[in-house]
Short mmCIF file of C-alpha atoms in Angstrom, two decimals:
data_model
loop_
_atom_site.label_atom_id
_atom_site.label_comp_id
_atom_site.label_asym_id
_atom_site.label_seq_id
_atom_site.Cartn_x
_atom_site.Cartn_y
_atom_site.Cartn_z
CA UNK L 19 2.94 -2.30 0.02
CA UNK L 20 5.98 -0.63 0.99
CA UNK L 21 5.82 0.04 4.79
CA UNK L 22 8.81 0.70 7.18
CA UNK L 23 10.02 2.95 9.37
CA UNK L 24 8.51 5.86 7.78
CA UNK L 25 5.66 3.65 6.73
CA UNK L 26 5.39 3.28 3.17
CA UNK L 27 4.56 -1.62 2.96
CA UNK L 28 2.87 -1.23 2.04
CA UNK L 29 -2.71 6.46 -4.23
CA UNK L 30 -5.36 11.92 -5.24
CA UNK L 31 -7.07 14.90 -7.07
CA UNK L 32 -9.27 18.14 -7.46
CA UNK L 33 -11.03 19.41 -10.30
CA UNK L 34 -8.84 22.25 -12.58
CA UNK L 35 -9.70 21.49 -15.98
CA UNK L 36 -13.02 21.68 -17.68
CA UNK L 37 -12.70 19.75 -20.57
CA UNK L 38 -10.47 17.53 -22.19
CA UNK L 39 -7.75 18.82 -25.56
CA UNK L 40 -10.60 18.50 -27.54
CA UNK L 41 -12.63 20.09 -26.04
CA UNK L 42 -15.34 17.46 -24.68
CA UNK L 43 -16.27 17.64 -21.29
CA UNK L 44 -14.41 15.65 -18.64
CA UNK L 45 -16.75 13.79 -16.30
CA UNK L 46 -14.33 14.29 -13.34
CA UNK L 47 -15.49 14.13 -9.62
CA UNK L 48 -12.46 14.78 -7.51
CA UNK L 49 -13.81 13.09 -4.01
CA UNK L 50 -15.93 10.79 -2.81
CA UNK L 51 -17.00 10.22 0.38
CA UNK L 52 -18.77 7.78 2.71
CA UNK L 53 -19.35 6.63 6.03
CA UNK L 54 -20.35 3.48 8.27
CA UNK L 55 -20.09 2.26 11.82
CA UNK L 56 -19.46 5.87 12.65
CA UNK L 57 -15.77 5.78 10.36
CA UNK L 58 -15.51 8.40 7.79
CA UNK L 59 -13.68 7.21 4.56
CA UNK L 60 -12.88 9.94 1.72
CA UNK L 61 -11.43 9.22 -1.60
CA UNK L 62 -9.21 12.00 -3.08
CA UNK L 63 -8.25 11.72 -6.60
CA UNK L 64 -5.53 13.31 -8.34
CA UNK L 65 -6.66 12.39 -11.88
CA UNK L 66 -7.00 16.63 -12.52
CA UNK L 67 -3.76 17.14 -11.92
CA UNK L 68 -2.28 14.55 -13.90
CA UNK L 69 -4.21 15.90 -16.41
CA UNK L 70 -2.52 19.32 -16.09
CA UNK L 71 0.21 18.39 -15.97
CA UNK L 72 0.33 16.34 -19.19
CA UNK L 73 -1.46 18.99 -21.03
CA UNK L 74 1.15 21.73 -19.99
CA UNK L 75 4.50 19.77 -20.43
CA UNK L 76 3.71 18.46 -23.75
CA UNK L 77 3.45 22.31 -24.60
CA UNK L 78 6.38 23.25 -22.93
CA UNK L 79 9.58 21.52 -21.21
CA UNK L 80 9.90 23.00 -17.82
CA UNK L 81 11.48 21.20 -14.63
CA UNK L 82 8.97 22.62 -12.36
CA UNK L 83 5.89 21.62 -14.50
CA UNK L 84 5.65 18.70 -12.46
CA UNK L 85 6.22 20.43 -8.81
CA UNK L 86 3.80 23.29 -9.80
CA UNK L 87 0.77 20.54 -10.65
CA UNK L 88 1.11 17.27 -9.38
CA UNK L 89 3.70 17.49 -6.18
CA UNK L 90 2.20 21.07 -5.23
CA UNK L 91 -1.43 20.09 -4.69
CA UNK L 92 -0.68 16.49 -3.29
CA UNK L 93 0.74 18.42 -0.61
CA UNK L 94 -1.70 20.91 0.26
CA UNK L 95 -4.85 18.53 -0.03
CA UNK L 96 -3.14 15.57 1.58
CA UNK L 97 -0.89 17.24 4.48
CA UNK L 98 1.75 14.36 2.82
CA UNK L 99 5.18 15.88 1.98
CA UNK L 100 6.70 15.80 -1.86
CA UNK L 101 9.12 13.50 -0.76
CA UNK L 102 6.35 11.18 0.03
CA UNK L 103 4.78 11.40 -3.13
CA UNK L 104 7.93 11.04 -5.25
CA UNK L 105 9.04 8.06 -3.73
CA UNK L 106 5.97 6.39 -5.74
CA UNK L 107 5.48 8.74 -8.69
CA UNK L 108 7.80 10.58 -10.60
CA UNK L 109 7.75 12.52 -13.80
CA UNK L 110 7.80 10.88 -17.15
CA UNK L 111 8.05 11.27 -20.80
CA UNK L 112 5.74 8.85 -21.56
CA UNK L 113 3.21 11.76 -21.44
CA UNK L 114 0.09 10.32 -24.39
CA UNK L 115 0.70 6.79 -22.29
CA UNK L 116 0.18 8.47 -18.64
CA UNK L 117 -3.01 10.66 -20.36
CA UNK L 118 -4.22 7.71 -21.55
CA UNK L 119 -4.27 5.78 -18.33
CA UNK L 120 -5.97 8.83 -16.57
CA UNK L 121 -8.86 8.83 -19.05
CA UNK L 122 -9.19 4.97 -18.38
CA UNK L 123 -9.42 5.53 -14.60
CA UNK L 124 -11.77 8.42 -14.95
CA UNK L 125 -14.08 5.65 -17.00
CA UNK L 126 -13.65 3.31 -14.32
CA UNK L 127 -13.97 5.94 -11.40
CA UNK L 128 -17.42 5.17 -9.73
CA UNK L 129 -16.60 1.42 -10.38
CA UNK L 130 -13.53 2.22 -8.30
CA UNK L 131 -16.04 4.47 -5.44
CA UNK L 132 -17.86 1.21 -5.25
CA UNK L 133 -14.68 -1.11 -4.83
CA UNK L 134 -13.32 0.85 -2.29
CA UNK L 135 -16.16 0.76 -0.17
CA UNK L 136 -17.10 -2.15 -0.49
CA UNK L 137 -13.55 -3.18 0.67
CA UNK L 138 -13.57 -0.72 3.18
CA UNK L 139 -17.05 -1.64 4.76
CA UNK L 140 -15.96 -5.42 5.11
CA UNK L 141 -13.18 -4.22 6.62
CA UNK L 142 -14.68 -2.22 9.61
CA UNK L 143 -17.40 -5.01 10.38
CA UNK L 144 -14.13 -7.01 10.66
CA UNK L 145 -11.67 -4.26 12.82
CA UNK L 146 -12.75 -1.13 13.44
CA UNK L 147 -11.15 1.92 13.18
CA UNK L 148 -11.38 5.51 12.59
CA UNK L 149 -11.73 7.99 9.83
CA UNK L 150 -9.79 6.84 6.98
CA UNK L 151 -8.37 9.18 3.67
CA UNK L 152 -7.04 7.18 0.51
CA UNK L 153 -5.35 9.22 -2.00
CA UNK L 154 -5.52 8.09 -5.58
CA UNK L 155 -3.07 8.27 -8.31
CA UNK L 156 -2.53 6.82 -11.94
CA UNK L 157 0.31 4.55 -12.09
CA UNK L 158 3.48 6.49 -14.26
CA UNK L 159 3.62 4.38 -16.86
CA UNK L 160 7.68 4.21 -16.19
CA UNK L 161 6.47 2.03 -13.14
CA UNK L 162 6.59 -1.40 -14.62
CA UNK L 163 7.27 -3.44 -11.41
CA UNK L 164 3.78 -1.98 -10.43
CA UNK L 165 2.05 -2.20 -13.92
CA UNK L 166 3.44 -6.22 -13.82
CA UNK L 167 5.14 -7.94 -10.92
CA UNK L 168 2.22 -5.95 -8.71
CA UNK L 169 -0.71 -6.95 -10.55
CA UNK L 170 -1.01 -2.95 -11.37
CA UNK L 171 -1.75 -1.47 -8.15
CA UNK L 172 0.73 -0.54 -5.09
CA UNK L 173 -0.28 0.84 -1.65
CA UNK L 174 1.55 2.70 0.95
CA UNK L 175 0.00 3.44 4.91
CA UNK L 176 0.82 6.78 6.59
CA UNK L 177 0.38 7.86 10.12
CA UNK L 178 -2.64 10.03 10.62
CA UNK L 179 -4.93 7.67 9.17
CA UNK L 180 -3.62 8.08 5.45
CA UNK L 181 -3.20 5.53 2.46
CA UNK L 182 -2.15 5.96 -0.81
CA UNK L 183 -3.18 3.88 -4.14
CA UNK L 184 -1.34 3.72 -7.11
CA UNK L 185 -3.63 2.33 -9.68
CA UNK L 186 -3.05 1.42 -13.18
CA UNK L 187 -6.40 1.01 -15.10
CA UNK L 188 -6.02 -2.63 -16.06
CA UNK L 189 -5.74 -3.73 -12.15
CA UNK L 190 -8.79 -5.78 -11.37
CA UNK L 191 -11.53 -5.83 -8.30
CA UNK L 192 -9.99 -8.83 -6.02
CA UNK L 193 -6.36 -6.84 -6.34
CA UNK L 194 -8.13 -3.46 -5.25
CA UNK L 195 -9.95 -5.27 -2.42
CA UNK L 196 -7.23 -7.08 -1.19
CA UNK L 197 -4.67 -3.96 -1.18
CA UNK L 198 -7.40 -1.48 0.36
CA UNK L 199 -7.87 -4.66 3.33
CA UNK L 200 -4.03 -4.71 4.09
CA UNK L 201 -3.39 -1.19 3.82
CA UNK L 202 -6.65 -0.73 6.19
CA UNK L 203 -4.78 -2.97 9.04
CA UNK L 204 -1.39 -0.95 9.09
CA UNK L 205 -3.97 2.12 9.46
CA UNK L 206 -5.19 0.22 12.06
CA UNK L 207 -1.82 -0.94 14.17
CA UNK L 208 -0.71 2.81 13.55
CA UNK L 209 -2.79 5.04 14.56
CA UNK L 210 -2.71 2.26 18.29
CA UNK L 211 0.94 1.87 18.19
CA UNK L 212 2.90 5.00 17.23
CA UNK L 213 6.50 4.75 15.77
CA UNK L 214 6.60 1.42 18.09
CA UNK L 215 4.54 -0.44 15.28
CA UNK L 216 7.33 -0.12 13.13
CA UNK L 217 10.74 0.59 15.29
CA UNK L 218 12.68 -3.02 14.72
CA UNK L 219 13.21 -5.58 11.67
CA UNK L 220 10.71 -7.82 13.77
CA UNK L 221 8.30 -5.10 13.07
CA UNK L 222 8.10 -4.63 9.61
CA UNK L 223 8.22 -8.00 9.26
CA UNK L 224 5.39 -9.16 11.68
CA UNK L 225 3.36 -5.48 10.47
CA UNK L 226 3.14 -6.52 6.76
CA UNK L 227 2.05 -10.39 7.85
CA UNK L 228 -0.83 -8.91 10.07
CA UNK L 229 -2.31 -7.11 7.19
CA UNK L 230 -1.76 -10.09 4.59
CA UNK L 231 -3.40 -12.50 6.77
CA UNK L 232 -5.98 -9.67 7.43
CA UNK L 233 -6.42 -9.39 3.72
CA UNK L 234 -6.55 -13.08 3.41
CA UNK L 235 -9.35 -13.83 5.73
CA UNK L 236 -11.56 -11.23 3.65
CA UNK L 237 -10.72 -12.47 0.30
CA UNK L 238 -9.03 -15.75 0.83
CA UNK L 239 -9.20 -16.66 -3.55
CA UNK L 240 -6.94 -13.73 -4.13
CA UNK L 241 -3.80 -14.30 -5.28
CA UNK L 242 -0.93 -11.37 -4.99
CA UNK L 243 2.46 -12.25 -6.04
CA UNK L 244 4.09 -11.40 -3.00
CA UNK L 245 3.22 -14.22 -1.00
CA UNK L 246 4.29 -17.02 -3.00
CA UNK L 247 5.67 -19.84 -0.65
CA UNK L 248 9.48 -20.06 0.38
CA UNK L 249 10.97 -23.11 -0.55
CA UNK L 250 12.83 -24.70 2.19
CA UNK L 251 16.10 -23.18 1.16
CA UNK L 252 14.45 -20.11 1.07
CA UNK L 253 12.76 -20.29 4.65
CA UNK L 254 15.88 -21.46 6.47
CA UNK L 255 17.78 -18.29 5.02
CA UNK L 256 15.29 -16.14 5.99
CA UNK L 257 14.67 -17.53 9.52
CA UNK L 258 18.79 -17.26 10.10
CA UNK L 259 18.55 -13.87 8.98
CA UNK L 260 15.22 -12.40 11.26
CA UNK L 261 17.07 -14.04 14.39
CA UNK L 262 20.60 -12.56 13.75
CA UNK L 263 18.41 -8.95 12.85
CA UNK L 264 15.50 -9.43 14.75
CA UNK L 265 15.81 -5.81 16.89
CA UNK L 266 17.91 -3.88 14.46
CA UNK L 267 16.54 -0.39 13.96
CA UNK L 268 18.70 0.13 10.75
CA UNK L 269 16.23 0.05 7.17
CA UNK L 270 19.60 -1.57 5.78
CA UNK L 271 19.18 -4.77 7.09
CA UNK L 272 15.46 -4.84 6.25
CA UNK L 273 16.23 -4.17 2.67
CA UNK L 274 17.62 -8.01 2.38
CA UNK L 275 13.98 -9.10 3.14
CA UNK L 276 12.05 -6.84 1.51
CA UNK L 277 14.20 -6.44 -1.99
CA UNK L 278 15.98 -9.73 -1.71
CA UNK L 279 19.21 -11.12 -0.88
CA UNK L 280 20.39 -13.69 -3.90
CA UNK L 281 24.00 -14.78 -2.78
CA UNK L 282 22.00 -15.21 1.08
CA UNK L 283 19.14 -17.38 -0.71
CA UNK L 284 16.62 -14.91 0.56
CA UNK L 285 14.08 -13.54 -2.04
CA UNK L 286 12.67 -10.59 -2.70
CA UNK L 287 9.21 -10.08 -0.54
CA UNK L 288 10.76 -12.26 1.61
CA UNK L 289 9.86 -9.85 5.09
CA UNK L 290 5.83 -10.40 3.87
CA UNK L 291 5.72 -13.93 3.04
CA UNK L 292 7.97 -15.24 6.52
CA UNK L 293 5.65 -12.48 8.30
CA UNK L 294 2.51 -13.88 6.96
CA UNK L 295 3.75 -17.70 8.18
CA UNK L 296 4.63 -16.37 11.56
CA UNK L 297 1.35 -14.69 11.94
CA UNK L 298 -0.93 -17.68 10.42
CA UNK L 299 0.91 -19.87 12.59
CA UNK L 300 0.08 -17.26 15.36
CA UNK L 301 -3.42 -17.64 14.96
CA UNK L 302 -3.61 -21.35 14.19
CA UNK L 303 -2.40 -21.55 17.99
CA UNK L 304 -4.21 -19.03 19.49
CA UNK L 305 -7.74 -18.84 17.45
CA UNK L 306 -9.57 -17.27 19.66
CA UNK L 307 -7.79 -14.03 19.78
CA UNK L 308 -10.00 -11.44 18.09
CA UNK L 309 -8.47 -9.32 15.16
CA UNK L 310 -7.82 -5.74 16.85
CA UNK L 311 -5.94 -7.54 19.76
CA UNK L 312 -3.76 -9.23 17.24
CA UNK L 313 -3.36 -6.52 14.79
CA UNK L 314 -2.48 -3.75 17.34
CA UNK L 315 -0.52 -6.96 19.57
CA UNK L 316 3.47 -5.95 19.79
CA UNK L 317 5.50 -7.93 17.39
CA UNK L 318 7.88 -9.82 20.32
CA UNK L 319 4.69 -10.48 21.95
CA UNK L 320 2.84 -12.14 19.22
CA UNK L 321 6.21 -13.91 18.41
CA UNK L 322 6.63 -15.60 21.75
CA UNK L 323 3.13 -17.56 21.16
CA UNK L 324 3.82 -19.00 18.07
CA UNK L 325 6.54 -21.99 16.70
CA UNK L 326 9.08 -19.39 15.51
CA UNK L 327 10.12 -18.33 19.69
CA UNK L 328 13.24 -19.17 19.13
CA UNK L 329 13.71 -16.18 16.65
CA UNK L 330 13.91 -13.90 20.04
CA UNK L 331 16.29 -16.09 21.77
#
């Protein structure tokens, strides 16, 4: 979900071990791969790793335990820095509850192939695009706001045609697809845009209600906590704020829409559910625009044909 500047909006691993602590066999595939309307899509899973890594630091405390097997080889196999990573997953000491999670997802892990592409196919008949990696990762069970508030999975876009999924094993099918849709449209406006898809306040704002009414139109009965309606209160706070902020390039005044803004009256997700009006609205007046114009469309642009004009003025 978390995707700005650097875009984040806005989950990866290879085989090391060959059976589990005692000693049964792990039934671990580390990609999967698949193609249609000439797009490549690969699915990377880190489950291995995780593995490692909670096998080896339950044996033995050591600060680079982590870097050696998780950070390390998300790295090398994903061409993503550390820094990237860690800003979603960190280490933990919940160690039995984070090996427990992995086993879960490796259970669920060709119900999770066929999710993805599913999601993924729908998605290209809708707007194509071009080849597409998704990295997966278990959710560290430290991460309650994802476990809870985010319905257990988070997503984060990267240029170079790059997503990342942060699952936790109780997340269900319509939360998967719907996630795996937006991230798909950032990929999308990215890889047409540049750094000018996500340069201003207006951008991140406008970028994350592109892929939530994307997301919508594909699964329209899924409901994701961060687009719960503004109450009028709410609304005219937020609308004050995008036109005093509208062309700032500085994250800080983003973080008021995205984390919230109490003694302002502006909630948290506030940049996603004021994006996803603008852009509905958007298309209510222009319906006959067709999805990659409006996806890859320049925020201003796409702005200046909808009720909400005046923000630019």
């Amino acid at each position: 979900m978390k995707c700005f500047f650097n875009i984040v909006l806005c989950c990866i691993f290879i085989v090391l071990l060959a059976a589990c602590s005692n000693e049964e066999a792990l039934d671990l595939t580390s990609t999967y791969s698949f193609s249609h309307e000439g797009q490549e899509i690969e699915l990377v899973y880190f489950f291995e790793e995780i593995l490692n890594y909670t096998e080896l630091e339950a044996n033995q405390t050591n600060e680079k335990t982590f870097t050696k097997t998780v950070l390390e080889p998300f790295e090398e196999k994903s061409s993503l820095t550390t820094n990237e990573l860690t800003e979603f997953f960190s280490e933990t000491t919940n160690l039995n509850q984070l090996e427990e999670k992995t086993h879960e997802l490796i259970d669920r892990q060709a119900e999770l192939n066929e999710t993805i592409e599913k999601a993924m196919i729908e998605a290209i008949d809708l707007l194509p695009g071009e080849d597409t990696s998704f990295y997966i990762i278990p959710v560290n069970p430290d991460d309650w706001f994802t476990i809870n508030n985010m319905k257990g999975i988070a997503g984060a876009a990267f240029f170079d045609n790059k997503v990342l999924l942060i699952i936790d094993p109780a997340v269900d099918e319509e939360m998967i697809q719907h996630t795996v849709a937006h991230e798909y449209n950032h990929i999308v406006h990215m890889a047409q845009n540049g750094s000018s898809s996500m340069a201003t306040v207006l951008d991140g704002v406008i970028t994350e209600g592109k892929a939530d009414v994307f997301a919508n139109i594909l699964y329209p009965n899924t409901q994701v906590p961060w687009l719960e309606p503004l109450t009028d209160d709410e609304e005219t706070a937020t609308l004050e704020k995008l036109t005093d902020t509208f062309d700032s390039t500085l994250f800080v005044e983003y973080d008021d829409f995205l984390f919230g803004n109490i003694s302002a009256n502006i909630p948290q997700w506030a940049n996603y559910k004021i994006g996803y009006q603008i852009v509905e609205n958007f298309l209510d007046l222009n319906p006959n625009v067709p999805v990659l114009e409006w996806t890859t469309m320049d925020a201003d642009e796409l702005v200046k044909q909808t009720d909400y004009r005046y923000i630019l003025e």
